[in-house]
Short mmCIF file of C-alpha atoms in Angstrom, two decimals:
data_model
loop_
_atom_site.label_atom_id
_atom_site.label_comp_id
_atom_site.label_asym_id
_atom_site.label_seq_id
_atom_site.Cartn_x
_atom_site.Cartn_y
_atom_site.Cartn_z
CA MET A 85 27.08 -36.93 25.69
CA LYS A 86 24.69 -39.16 23.74
CA GLN A 87 22.80 -39.19 27.05
CA ASN A 88 22.52 -35.19 26.95
CA VAL A 89 21.19 -35.21 23.58
CA ALA A 90 18.27 -37.67 24.91
CA ASP A 91 17.34 -35.12 27.64
CA LEU A 92 17.11 -32.76 25.78
CA GLN A 93 14.98 -34.20 23.01
CA SER A 94 12.32 -35.27 25.67
CA VAL A 95 11.95 -31.68 27.08
CA PRO A 96 8.74 -30.94 25.66
CA CYS A 97 8.17 -27.56 23.51
CA THR A 98 5.99 -24.72 25.08
CA LYS A 99 3.81 -23.56 23.52
CA SER A 100 2.18 -20.26 23.99
CA PRO A 101 -0.86 -18.52 22.64
CA MET A 102 0.40 -14.85 21.12
CA PRO A 103 -2.27 -11.92 20.41
CA HIS A 104 -2.46 -11.19 16.72
CA ILE A 105 -3.83 -8.58 13.80
CA ALA A 106 -4.76 -10.20 10.71
CA PRO A 107 -6.05 -8.14 7.30
CA TYR A 108 -9.43 -7.85 6.86
CA LYS A 109 -9.46 -7.82 2.77
CA LEU A 110 -7.10 -8.05 0.12
CA TYR A 111 -6.92 -6.60 -3.13
CA THR A 112 -6.29 -7.85 -6.74
CA VAL A 113 -6.88 -6.94 -10.56
CA CYS A 114 -7.48 -9.76 -12.66
CA ASN A 115 -5.88 -8.69 -16.31
CA ASP A 116 -7.83 -9.75 -19.07
CA ILE A 117 -7.08 -6.93 -21.81
CA ILE A 118 -5.62 -8.35 -23.86
CA ALA A 119 -7.31 -11.64 -24.70
CA SER A 120 -5.03 -13.36 -26.74
CA ALA A 121 -2.42 -13.31 -23.85
CA LYS A 122 -4.37 -16.12 -22.69
CA GLY A 123 -3.87 -14.36 -18.53
CA HIS A 124 0.18 -14.43 -19.18
CA ASN A 125 0.05 -10.21 -19.25
CA ARG A 126 0.63 -8.75 -16.21
CA ASN A 127 -1.59 -10.32 -13.77
CA TYR A 128 0.42 -9.90 -10.35
CA SER A 129 -0.48 -11.12 -6.57
CA ALA A 130 -0.51 -9.39 -3.40
CA ALA A 131 1.24 -11.27 -0.18
CA ILE A 132 1.13 -10.57 3.33
CA TYR A 133 3.84 -11.15 5.58
CA LEU A 134 3.63 -12.82 9.16
CA ASP A 135 5.92 -9.99 11.39
CA HIS A 136 3.00 -7.34 11.02
CA LEU A 137 0.69 -9.72 12.90
CA PHE A 138 2.51 -9.58 16.08
CA LYS A 139 4.21 -6.66 18.24
CA GLY A 140 6.10 -6.55 21.79
CA LEU A 141 8.64 -9.74 20.95
CA THR A 142 12.22 -9.84 21.66
CA SER A 143 13.78 -12.43 20.60
CA GLU A 144 13.09 -15.01 17.57
CA LYS A 145 9.91 -17.07 17.82
CA HIS A 146 9.55 -20.40 15.71
CA ILE A 147 6.50 -19.35 14.10
CA ARG A 148 5.05 -19.48 10.41
CA PHE A 149 1.59 -19.57 7.98
CA GLY A 150 0.66 -23.29 7.50
CA ASN A 151 2.67 -22.86 4.64
CA ASN A 152 5.66 -22.83 6.33
CA SER A 153 6.69 -19.91 5.10
CA ASP A 154 6.27 -15.99 6.40
CA LYS A 155 4.17 -14.87 3.94
CA VAL A 156 0.79 -15.78 2.28
CA VAL A 157 -0.13 -15.40 -1.74
CA PHE A 158 -2.92 -14.44 -2.99
CA ASN A 159 -3.78 -14.32 -6.86
CA ALA A 160 -6.84 -13.84 -9.04
CA PRO A 161 -8.20 -16.91 -10.79
CA ILE A 162 -7.68 -17.84 -14.19
CA VAL A 163 -8.44 -21.14 -15.71
CA VAL A 164 -8.35 -22.82 -19.17
CA THR A 165 -11.12 -24.59 -20.27
CA ASP A 166 -10.26 -26.55 -22.64
CA SER A 167 -7.83 -28.75 -24.43
CA ASN A 168 -6.82 -26.47 -27.46
CA GLU A 169 -3.64 -26.67 -27.73
CA LEU A 170 -2.91 -23.07 -29.87
CA SER A 171 -6.13 -20.70 -28.18
CA PRO A 172 -7.82 -22.55 -25.26
CA ALA A 173 -10.75 -21.07 -24.18
CA VAL A 174 -10.04 -19.36 -20.62
CA THR A 175 -12.46 -18.12 -17.91
CA TYR A 176 -11.25 -15.04 -16.00
CA ASN A 177 -11.99 -13.67 -12.08
CA SER A 178 -14.72 -16.94 -12.53
CA GLY A 179 -16.61 -15.33 -15.18
CA VAL A 180 -17.42 -12.24 -12.78
CA ASN A 181 -16.86 -8.71 -12.81
CA VAL A 182 -15.64 -8.56 -8.89
CA LEU A 183 -14.85 -11.61 -6.94
CA GLU A 184 -14.75 -11.93 -3.11
CA THR A 185 -13.75 -15.19 -1.54
CA THR A 186 -12.95 -16.00 1.64
CA LYS A 187 -9.28 -17.56 2.60
CA SER A 188 -8.52 -19.15 6.14
CA VAL A 189 -4.83 -18.72 6.88
CA THR A 190 -3.41 -20.97 9.83
CA ILE A 191 -0.51 -19.62 12.23
CA THR A 192 1.34 -22.28 13.61
CA GLY A 193 5.07 -23.35 14.87
CA ASN A 194 7.09 -24.48 17.84
CA ASP A 195 6.67 -21.45 20.43
CA ILE A 196 2.79 -20.93 19.16
CA VAL A 197 -0.73 -22.55 19.86
CA ASP A 198 -2.56 -22.99 16.24
CA SER A 199 -4.91 -20.55 15.83
CA SER A 200 -6.38 -19.47 12.44
CA PHE A 201 -7.95 -16.27 10.47
CA ASN A 202 -10.24 -15.35 7.57
CA VAL A 203 -9.09 -12.87 4.94
CA VAL A 204 -10.89 -11.48 2.26
CA HIS A 205 -9.94 -11.81 -1.23
CA ALA A 206 -11.41 -9.13 -3.91
CA SER A 207 -10.88 -9.62 -7.42
CA THR A 208 -11.53 -6.85 -9.85
CA LEU A 209 -11.75 -7.82 -14.12
CA ASN A 210 -9.56 -5.51 -15.17
CA SER A 211 -11.59 -5.26 -18.73
CA VAL A 212 -14.69 -3.70 -16.89
CA THR A 213 -13.17 -0.34 -15.44
CA ALA A 214 -11.82 1.12 -18.46
CA ASN A 215 -14.40 3.89 -18.96
CA VAL A 216 -14.96 5.16 -15.22
CA LYS A 217 -11.56 7.42 -14.27
CA PRO A 218 -11.30 8.33 -10.88
CA ARG A 219 -9.85 11.34 -9.58
CA VAL A 220 -8.12 10.25 -6.25
CA LEU A 221 -6.50 12.85 -3.88
CA CYS A 222 -4.14 10.81 -1.44
CA ILE A 223 -2.90 12.58 1.64
CA GLY A 224 -0.51 12.03 4.20
CA ASP A 225 3.18 12.82 5.66
CA SER A 226 6.58 12.11 4.41
CA ILE A 227 5.77 8.30 3.37
CA THR A 228 3.37 9.69 1.21
CA TYR A 229 5.45 12.34 -0.20
CA ALA A 230 8.05 9.31 -0.44
CA GLU A 231 11.06 10.05 1.63
CA LEU A 232 13.42 7.43 0.77
CA ALA A 233 11.28 5.37 -1.77
CA GLN A 234 13.98 4.09 -3.95
CA ILE A 235 15.55 0.58 -4.63
CA ASN A 236 19.14 -0.31 -5.05
CA ASP A 237 18.81 -1.53 -8.15
CA ASP A 238 18.49 1.68 -10.18
CA ASN A 239 21.08 2.91 -7.96
CA HIS A 240 18.55 5.21 -6.33
CA LEU A 241 17.73 7.21 -9.10
CA GLN A 242 14.07 7.17 -9.57
CA ASN A 243 11.02 7.72 -6.62
CA TRP A 244 9.02 4.71 -6.56
CA ALA A 245 5.93 6.59 -4.40
CA TYR A 246 3.14 4.63 -4.12
CA HIS A 247 0.43 6.70 -5.99
CA LEU A 248 3.32 6.58 -9.36
CA ILE A 249 2.99 2.92 -9.01
CA ALA A 250 -0.59 3.08 -9.12
CA LYS A 251 -0.79 5.76 -11.80
CA GLU A 252 1.42 3.28 -13.98
CA PHE A 253 -0.69 0.26 -13.53
CA PHE A 254 -3.59 2.36 -15.01
CA MET A 255 -1.13 3.50 -17.46
CA LYS A 256 0.01 0.15 -18.72
CA ASP A 257 -3.88 -0.94 -18.88
CA HIS A 258 -4.41 2.43 -20.99
CA ILE A 259 -1.39 1.05 -23.14
CA ASP A 260 -2.71 -2.38 -23.16
CA ALA A 261 -6.00 -1.22 -24.22
CA GLY A 262 -5.34 1.38 -26.78
CA SER A 263 -8.11 3.53 -24.65
CA GLY A 264 -9.69 4.02 -21.34
CA HIS A 265 -8.19 2.86 -17.89
CA GLU A 266 -7.21 6.67 -16.88
CA CYS A 267 -6.46 7.87 -13.39
CA LEU A 268 -5.61 11.45 -12.20
CA PHE A 269 -3.96 11.62 -8.63
CA LEU A 270 -4.44 15.21 -7.30
CA GLY A 271 -2.94 17.97 -5.43
CA GLN A 272 -0.89 20.95 -5.06
CA PHE A 273 2.68 18.66 -4.69
CA LYS A 274 4.05 16.75 -7.63
CA LYS A 275 6.45 13.50 -8.35
CA THR A 276 8.00 12.12 -11.31
CA ARG A 277 9.32 9.19 -12.67
CA THR A 278 10.20 7.47 -16.17
CA MET A 279 8.28 4.28 -16.96
CA ASN A 280 9.86 1.58 -19.72
CA TYR A 281 7.00 -0.26 -20.93
CA LYS A 282 7.32 -2.43 -24.08
CA ASP A 283 10.35 -0.69 -25.13
CA VAL A 284 9.13 3.00 -25.03
CA GLU A 285 10.23 5.10 -22.10
CA TYR A 286 7.12 7.02 -21.04
CA PRO A 287 6.93 10.02 -18.36
CA VAL A 288 5.05 9.09 -15.02
CA THR A 289 4.00 12.04 -12.87
CA THR A 290 1.59 12.46 -9.98
CA HIS A 291 0.19 15.06 -7.81
CA HIS A 292 -0.32 14.81 -3.87
CA GLU A 293 -0.90 16.09 -0.36
CA GLY A 294 2.06 14.54 1.31
CA ILE A 295 3.92 16.87 3.89
CA ARG A 296 6.80 15.91 5.89
CA GLY A 297 6.33 15.54 8.91
CA ILE A 298 2.41 16.23 9.83
CA SER A 299 0.24 14.68 12.06
CA LEU A 300 -3.31 13.83 11.72
CA SER A 301 -4.34 16.47 14.50
CA SER A 302 -2.73 18.85 12.52
CA TYR A 303 -4.24 17.99 9.31
CA LEU A 304 -7.65 17.70 11.10
CA ASN A 305 -7.68 21.10 12.98
CA GLY A 306 -6.70 23.70 10.73
CA GLY A 307 -2.57 22.89 10.34
CA VAL A 308 -2.46 22.96 6.95
CA ALA A 309 -3.24 26.33 5.64
CA ALA A 310 -4.19 24.29 1.86
CA PHE A 311 -7.32 22.45 4.03
CA LYS A 312 -8.57 24.62 6.65
CA SER A 313 -11.38 26.07 6.22
CA ASP A 314 -11.86 30.04 7.19
CA THR A 315 -15.50 29.08 8.81
CA THR A 316 -15.08 26.03 11.13
CA LEU A 317 -11.14 26.63 11.32
CA LYS A 318 -11.04 22.82 10.51
CA PHE A 319 -9.91 20.60 7.97
CA SER A 320 -12.14 20.99 4.29
CA ILE A 321 -11.86 19.67 0.84
CA ASP A 322 -14.00 22.62 0.10
CA ALA A 323 -11.47 24.92 1.56
CA TRP A 324 -8.72 23.29 -0.70
CA LEU A 325 -10.63 23.42 -3.63
CA ALA A 326 -11.67 27.50 -3.08
CA LYS A 327 -7.68 28.30 -2.87
CA TYR A 328 -6.22 25.92 -5.39
CA ARG A 329 -8.58 24.63 -7.91
CA THR A 330 -7.00 24.27 -11.25
CA MET A 331 -9.12 22.11 -13.52
CA ASP A 332 -13.09 21.13 -13.69
CA ASP A 333 -13.85 17.80 -12.91
CA THR A 334 -13.77 15.93 -16.40
CA GLY A 335 -9.87 17.14 -15.38
CA THR A 336 -9.84 19.42 -17.57
CA ARG A 337 -7.42 22.48 -17.36
CA LEU A 338 -8.87 25.46 -16.52
CA THR A 339 -8.19 28.76 -17.83
CA LEU A 340 -6.92 31.00 -15.62
CA GLY A 341 -9.76 32.87 -13.45
CA SER A 342 -12.36 30.94 -14.52
CA GLY A 343 -13.41 29.06 -12.00
CA THR A 344 -9.24 28.35 -10.49
CA GLY A 345 -8.83 28.87 -7.23
CA SER A 346 -8.03 32.09 -5.22
CA LEU A 347 -4.57 31.40 -5.14
CA ILE A 348 -3.76 29.89 -8.40
CA THR A 349 -1.64 32.49 -10.56
CA SER A 350 -0.55 31.77 -14.12
CA GLY A 351 3.16 30.88 -13.16
CA ASN A 352 1.43 27.82 -11.06
CA LEU A 353 -1.17 26.93 -13.11
CA ASN A 354 -0.02 24.20 -14.91
CA GLU A 355 2.06 22.44 -12.03
CA ILE A 356 -1.09 21.59 -9.94
CA ASP A 357 -3.60 19.41 -10.37
CA VAL A 358 -6.73 20.54 -8.35
CA CYS A 359 -10.20 19.20 -8.65
CA THR A 360 -13.12 17.61 -6.87
CA PRO A 361 -11.35 14.09 -6.41
CA THR A 362 -13.64 10.86 -6.29
CA HIS A 363 -12.10 9.16 -3.81
CA VAL A 364 -9.36 10.10 -1.00
CA LEU A 365 -7.15 8.14 0.55
CA ILE A 366 -5.91 8.85 4.50
CA MET A 367 -2.60 7.80 4.80
CA LEU A 368 -1.52 9.89 8.46
CA GLY A 369 -0.58 8.64 11.97
CA ALA A 370 3.20 7.81 12.09
CA ASN A 371 3.76 11.23 13.74
CA GLY A 372 2.10 10.24 16.80
CA GLY A 373 -0.44 8.32 15.99
CA GLY A 374 -3.71 9.32 16.69
CA THR A 375 -7.56 8.32 18.35
CA LEU A 376 -10.31 6.57 16.56
CA ALA A 377 -12.27 9.99 17.55
CA GLN A 378 -10.05 12.47 15.67
CA TYR A 379 -10.27 9.68 12.43
CA GLN A 380 -13.41 9.59 13.01
CA GLU A 381 -14.06 13.38 12.46
CA LEU A 382 -11.84 13.57 9.88
CA VAL A 383 -14.03 10.60 8.33
CA ASN A 384 -17.46 12.99 8.83
CA ILE A 385 -16.34 16.41 7.86
CA ILE A 386 -15.32 14.50 4.52
CA LYS A 387 -18.93 12.44 4.24
CA THR A 388 -21.19 15.95 5.33
CA GLU A 389 -19.05 17.93 2.21
CA TYR A 390 -19.25 15.08 -0.51
CA PRO A 391 -21.82 12.58 1.13
CA ASN A 392 -20.74 10.32 -2.08
CA MET A 393 -17.03 10.14 -1.92
CA ILE A 394 -15.23 6.88 -1.49
CA ILE A 395 -12.84 6.61 1.59
CA GLY A 396 -9.57 4.69 1.68
CA ILE A 397 -7.90 4.59 5.02
CA THR A 398 -4.42 3.11 5.12
CA LEU A 399 -0.90 2.54 7.25
CA SER A 400 2.24 1.62 7.21
CA ASP A 401 4.46 -0.38 9.20
CA ALA A 402 7.41 0.51 10.75
CA ALA A 403 9.57 -1.80 8.29
CA GLY A 404 11.89 -4.72 9.95
CA THR A 405 11.21 -7.95 10.89
CA PHE A 406 10.75 -10.40 14.42
CA PHE A 407 12.49 -13.21 12.00
CA PRO A 408 16.06 -12.15 11.36
CA SER A 409 16.91 -16.03 10.59
CA LEU A 410 14.99 -15.96 7.31
CA HIS A 411 16.78 -12.39 6.08
CA PRO A 412 20.42 -13.47 6.07
CA ASN A 413 21.05 -11.27 4.02
CA PHE A 414 20.36 -7.95 6.02
CA SER A 415 21.82 -6.37 9.02
CA GLU A 416 20.74 -6.45 12.47
CA LYS A 417 19.61 -3.33 12.26
CA THR A 418 16.57 -4.43 10.50
CA THR A 419 15.76 -6.33 13.28
CA ILE A 420 12.69 -4.72 14.97
CA TRP A 421 13.98 -5.08 18.63
CA ASN A 422 17.18 -3.92 18.10
CA ASP A 423 15.47 -0.52 17.88
CA THR A 424 13.71 0.27 20.33
CA GLY A 425 13.48 4.06 19.31
CA ALA A 426 12.43 5.25 15.66
CA GLN A 427 11.75 1.41 14.65
CA GLY A 428 10.89 -0.89 17.40
CA SER A 429 8.20 2.27 19.40
CA ARG A 430 6.57 3.11 15.86
CA HIS A 431 5.89 -0.43 14.85
CA ASN A 432 3.82 -1.09 18.22
CA GLN A 433 1.97 2.43 17.44
CA GLN A 434 1.50 1.58 13.79
CA TYR A 435 0.10 -1.91 15.30
CA ASP A 436 -2.34 -0.36 17.58
CA LEU A 437 -3.95 2.05 15.15
CA VAL A 438 -4.48 -0.90 12.53
CA SER A 439 -5.89 -2.48 15.02
CA MET A 440 -8.19 -0.38 16.37
CA LEU A 441 -9.07 1.09 12.51
CA GLN A 442 -9.56 -2.26 11.07
CA THR A 443 -12.40 -2.90 13.85
CA GLU A 444 -13.84 0.50 12.77
CA TYR A 445 -13.60 0.34 8.86
CA GLY A 446 -12.60 -3.13 8.00
CA ASN A 447 -16.17 -4.49 7.71
CA ALA A 448 -19.38 -4.73 5.31
CA THR A 449 -21.12 -2.09 6.87
CA SER A 450 -18.30 1.01 6.56
CA GLU A 451 -17.56 -0.63 3.21
CA ALA A 452 -21.18 0.35 2.68
CA ASN A 453 -20.56 4.07 3.55
CA GLY A 454 -18.22 4.14 1.40
CA ILE A 455 -15.14 4.21 3.84
CA TYR A 456 -12.31 1.28 3.57
CA PHE A 457 -9.68 0.40 5.55
CA LEU A 458 -6.44 -0.99 2.77
CA PRO A 459 -4.60 -2.98 3.95
CA PHE A 460 -1.01 -1.12 3.18
CA TYR A 461 0.43 -2.35 6.71
CA PHE A 462 -0.15 -6.28 6.01
CA VAL A 463 1.61 -6.22 2.21
CA GLN A 464 4.61 -4.66 2.95
CA PRO A 465 7.65 -6.59 3.03
CA THR A 466 9.67 -6.97 6.00
CA ALA A 467 13.48 -6.40 6.69
CA GLU A 468 13.15 -5.63 2.67
CA SER A 469 11.27 -2.26 2.71
CA VAL A 470 13.86 -1.21 5.32
CA SER A 471 15.57 1.98 3.57
CA MET A 472 18.97 0.76 2.59
CA ARG A 473 22.24 0.79 1.07
CA ARG A 474 24.55 -2.28 0.08
CA VAL A 475 27.42 -3.44 1.79
CA ASP A 476 28.06 -6.46 -0.28
CA LEU A 477 31.45 -8.58 0.59
CA PRO A 478 33.92 -8.04 -1.93
CA ASP A 479 33.27 -11.87 -3.47
CA ALA A 480 29.47 -11.16 -3.85
CA ASN A 481 29.33 -11.11 -7.39
CA ILE A 482 30.81 -14.73 -8.10
CA GLU A 483 27.95 -17.23 -8.31
CA LEU A 484 30.10 -19.62 -5.28
CA THR A 485 29.45 -16.84 -2.88
CA ALA A 486 26.14 -14.79 -3.66
CA ASP A 487 24.82 -15.21 0.08
CA ASN A 488 27.69 -12.30 0.58
CA LEU A 489 25.16 -10.18 -1.10
CA TYR A 490 24.50 -7.50 2.16
CA ASN A 491 22.38 -4.81 3.03
CA ASP A 492 22.38 -2.72 5.58
CA ALA A 493 19.51 -0.21 7.20
CA TYR A 494 19.97 3.71 5.51
CA GLY A 495 19.13 6.72 5.75
CA TRP A 496 16.81 9.28 7.57
CA HIS A 497 14.12 7.04 9.53
CA ALA A 498 14.81 4.20 7.61
CA SER A 499 12.76 1.58 9.21
CA THR A 500 9.57 4.61 8.58
CA HIS A 501 10.70 5.45 5.35
CA VAL A 502 10.19 2.35 3.42
CA ASN A 503 12.17 1.82 0.35
CA GLY A 504 10.57 1.75 -2.80
CA ILE A 505 9.72 -2.47 -1.90
CA GLY A 506 7.04 -1.31 0.33
CA HIS A 507 6.16 1.16 -2.21
CA ILE A 508 5.45 -0.74 -4.63
CA ASN A 509 3.36 -3.38 -2.89
CA TRP A 510 1.01 0.22 -1.59
CA GLY A 511 0.63 1.05 -5.16
CA TYR A 512 -0.36 -2.19 -6.52
CA GLN A 513 -2.98 -2.09 -3.40
CA LEU A 514 -4.24 1.57 -4.17
CA TYR A 515 -4.73 0.34 -7.84
CA SER A 516 -6.40 -2.53 -7.10
CA TRP A 517 -9.05 -0.73 -4.46
CA LEU A 518 -9.68 1.82 -6.94
CA LYS A 519 -10.42 -0.79 -9.85
CA TYR A 520 -12.95 -2.54 -6.99
CA THR A 521 -14.65 0.25 -6.22
CA ILE A 522 -15.02 1.48 -10.13
CA ALA A 523 -16.22 -2.55 -10.77
CA LYS A 524 -18.46 -2.04 -7.38
CA GLY A 525 -20.41 0.82 -8.96
CA LEU A 526 -21.16 -0.67 -12.35
#
């Protein structure tokens, strides 16, 4: 027996190079709104998750980031600069409005040849963005519609759509500052939730243009009537405004017939929020993918109509993990290779789309033209963002058996329709990106 163990120990590990993708840029906000809090008030981190970097794995490999984890965390710098115990001096965001730093991230492990990549971390000082009110149009499919965007913790009673989460962050800024920090989300369709902040409940409402089952091709080629141009028969924001405008470009509600769209009536005037956006977020591709030419055409149409429009392009991943041993409280359904249909194949599709789109738009040249690639795909937690139900062992509420908490994938396309945990992380990226673009424009 001892000889067999010795023989096994003498067998060298075989490491292989593995192709991977990586994010170009992540966003955070350095929250300095309440000066007396000295950096303790609502400062959040962003993280990238290892699973999203790979495709095609059919068994678990020993792969980790250089910190021996499956995630790398980024947060804005806040530094105490003197020894005053009760009220120290604090430097936020290294003393600048927008701080961009580059972090080298290593991939290592017993089964992979070590490699590294660089990520740009863009951090924005919150207070400087107070007086600009972005108007945001989110275009997407069932994911922007927020199908299954709930969490177990509130018994699936609230919707956690990423645009609702972004709006919440703006609302909390407004409450803390006493003014400013407003944001308007535009569209025909409405989502609502309740936010409890500082022991007060607030209604949160956003509008959007997320349509279940819609594809990039349908949006581009006039398949969505709201955006169909009568002239080109293609996508058009001008056409959408002509049909559905309900507000002027300060976000003030119009009187019916005084500049309202042709399809606005007394019945829908107060239910639809539509005016010219400052930002357009495109989250299309989960249904059938798309070609680079199609994305380019959609972007070019928007830029032709509105040359100064700021455009964000983003994608989700199919939720799930390549490293099930790191997620022992999740069923085998959350392991990607156990679902070669909706989950496994869609992960491959999204991986390829992200690789293509980030090459095109994830660079300084594209950003200088107001076109960004947002890292929703990379910041989405893995097994934890599968839509799920709790199926704990009956003794799981006892401290000694807490490991018996258990989660099972549950819902229509549970891996595609990412749960509220994924949306929360997307919402923070959207909020942080909006703040970043505001600060860059000051």
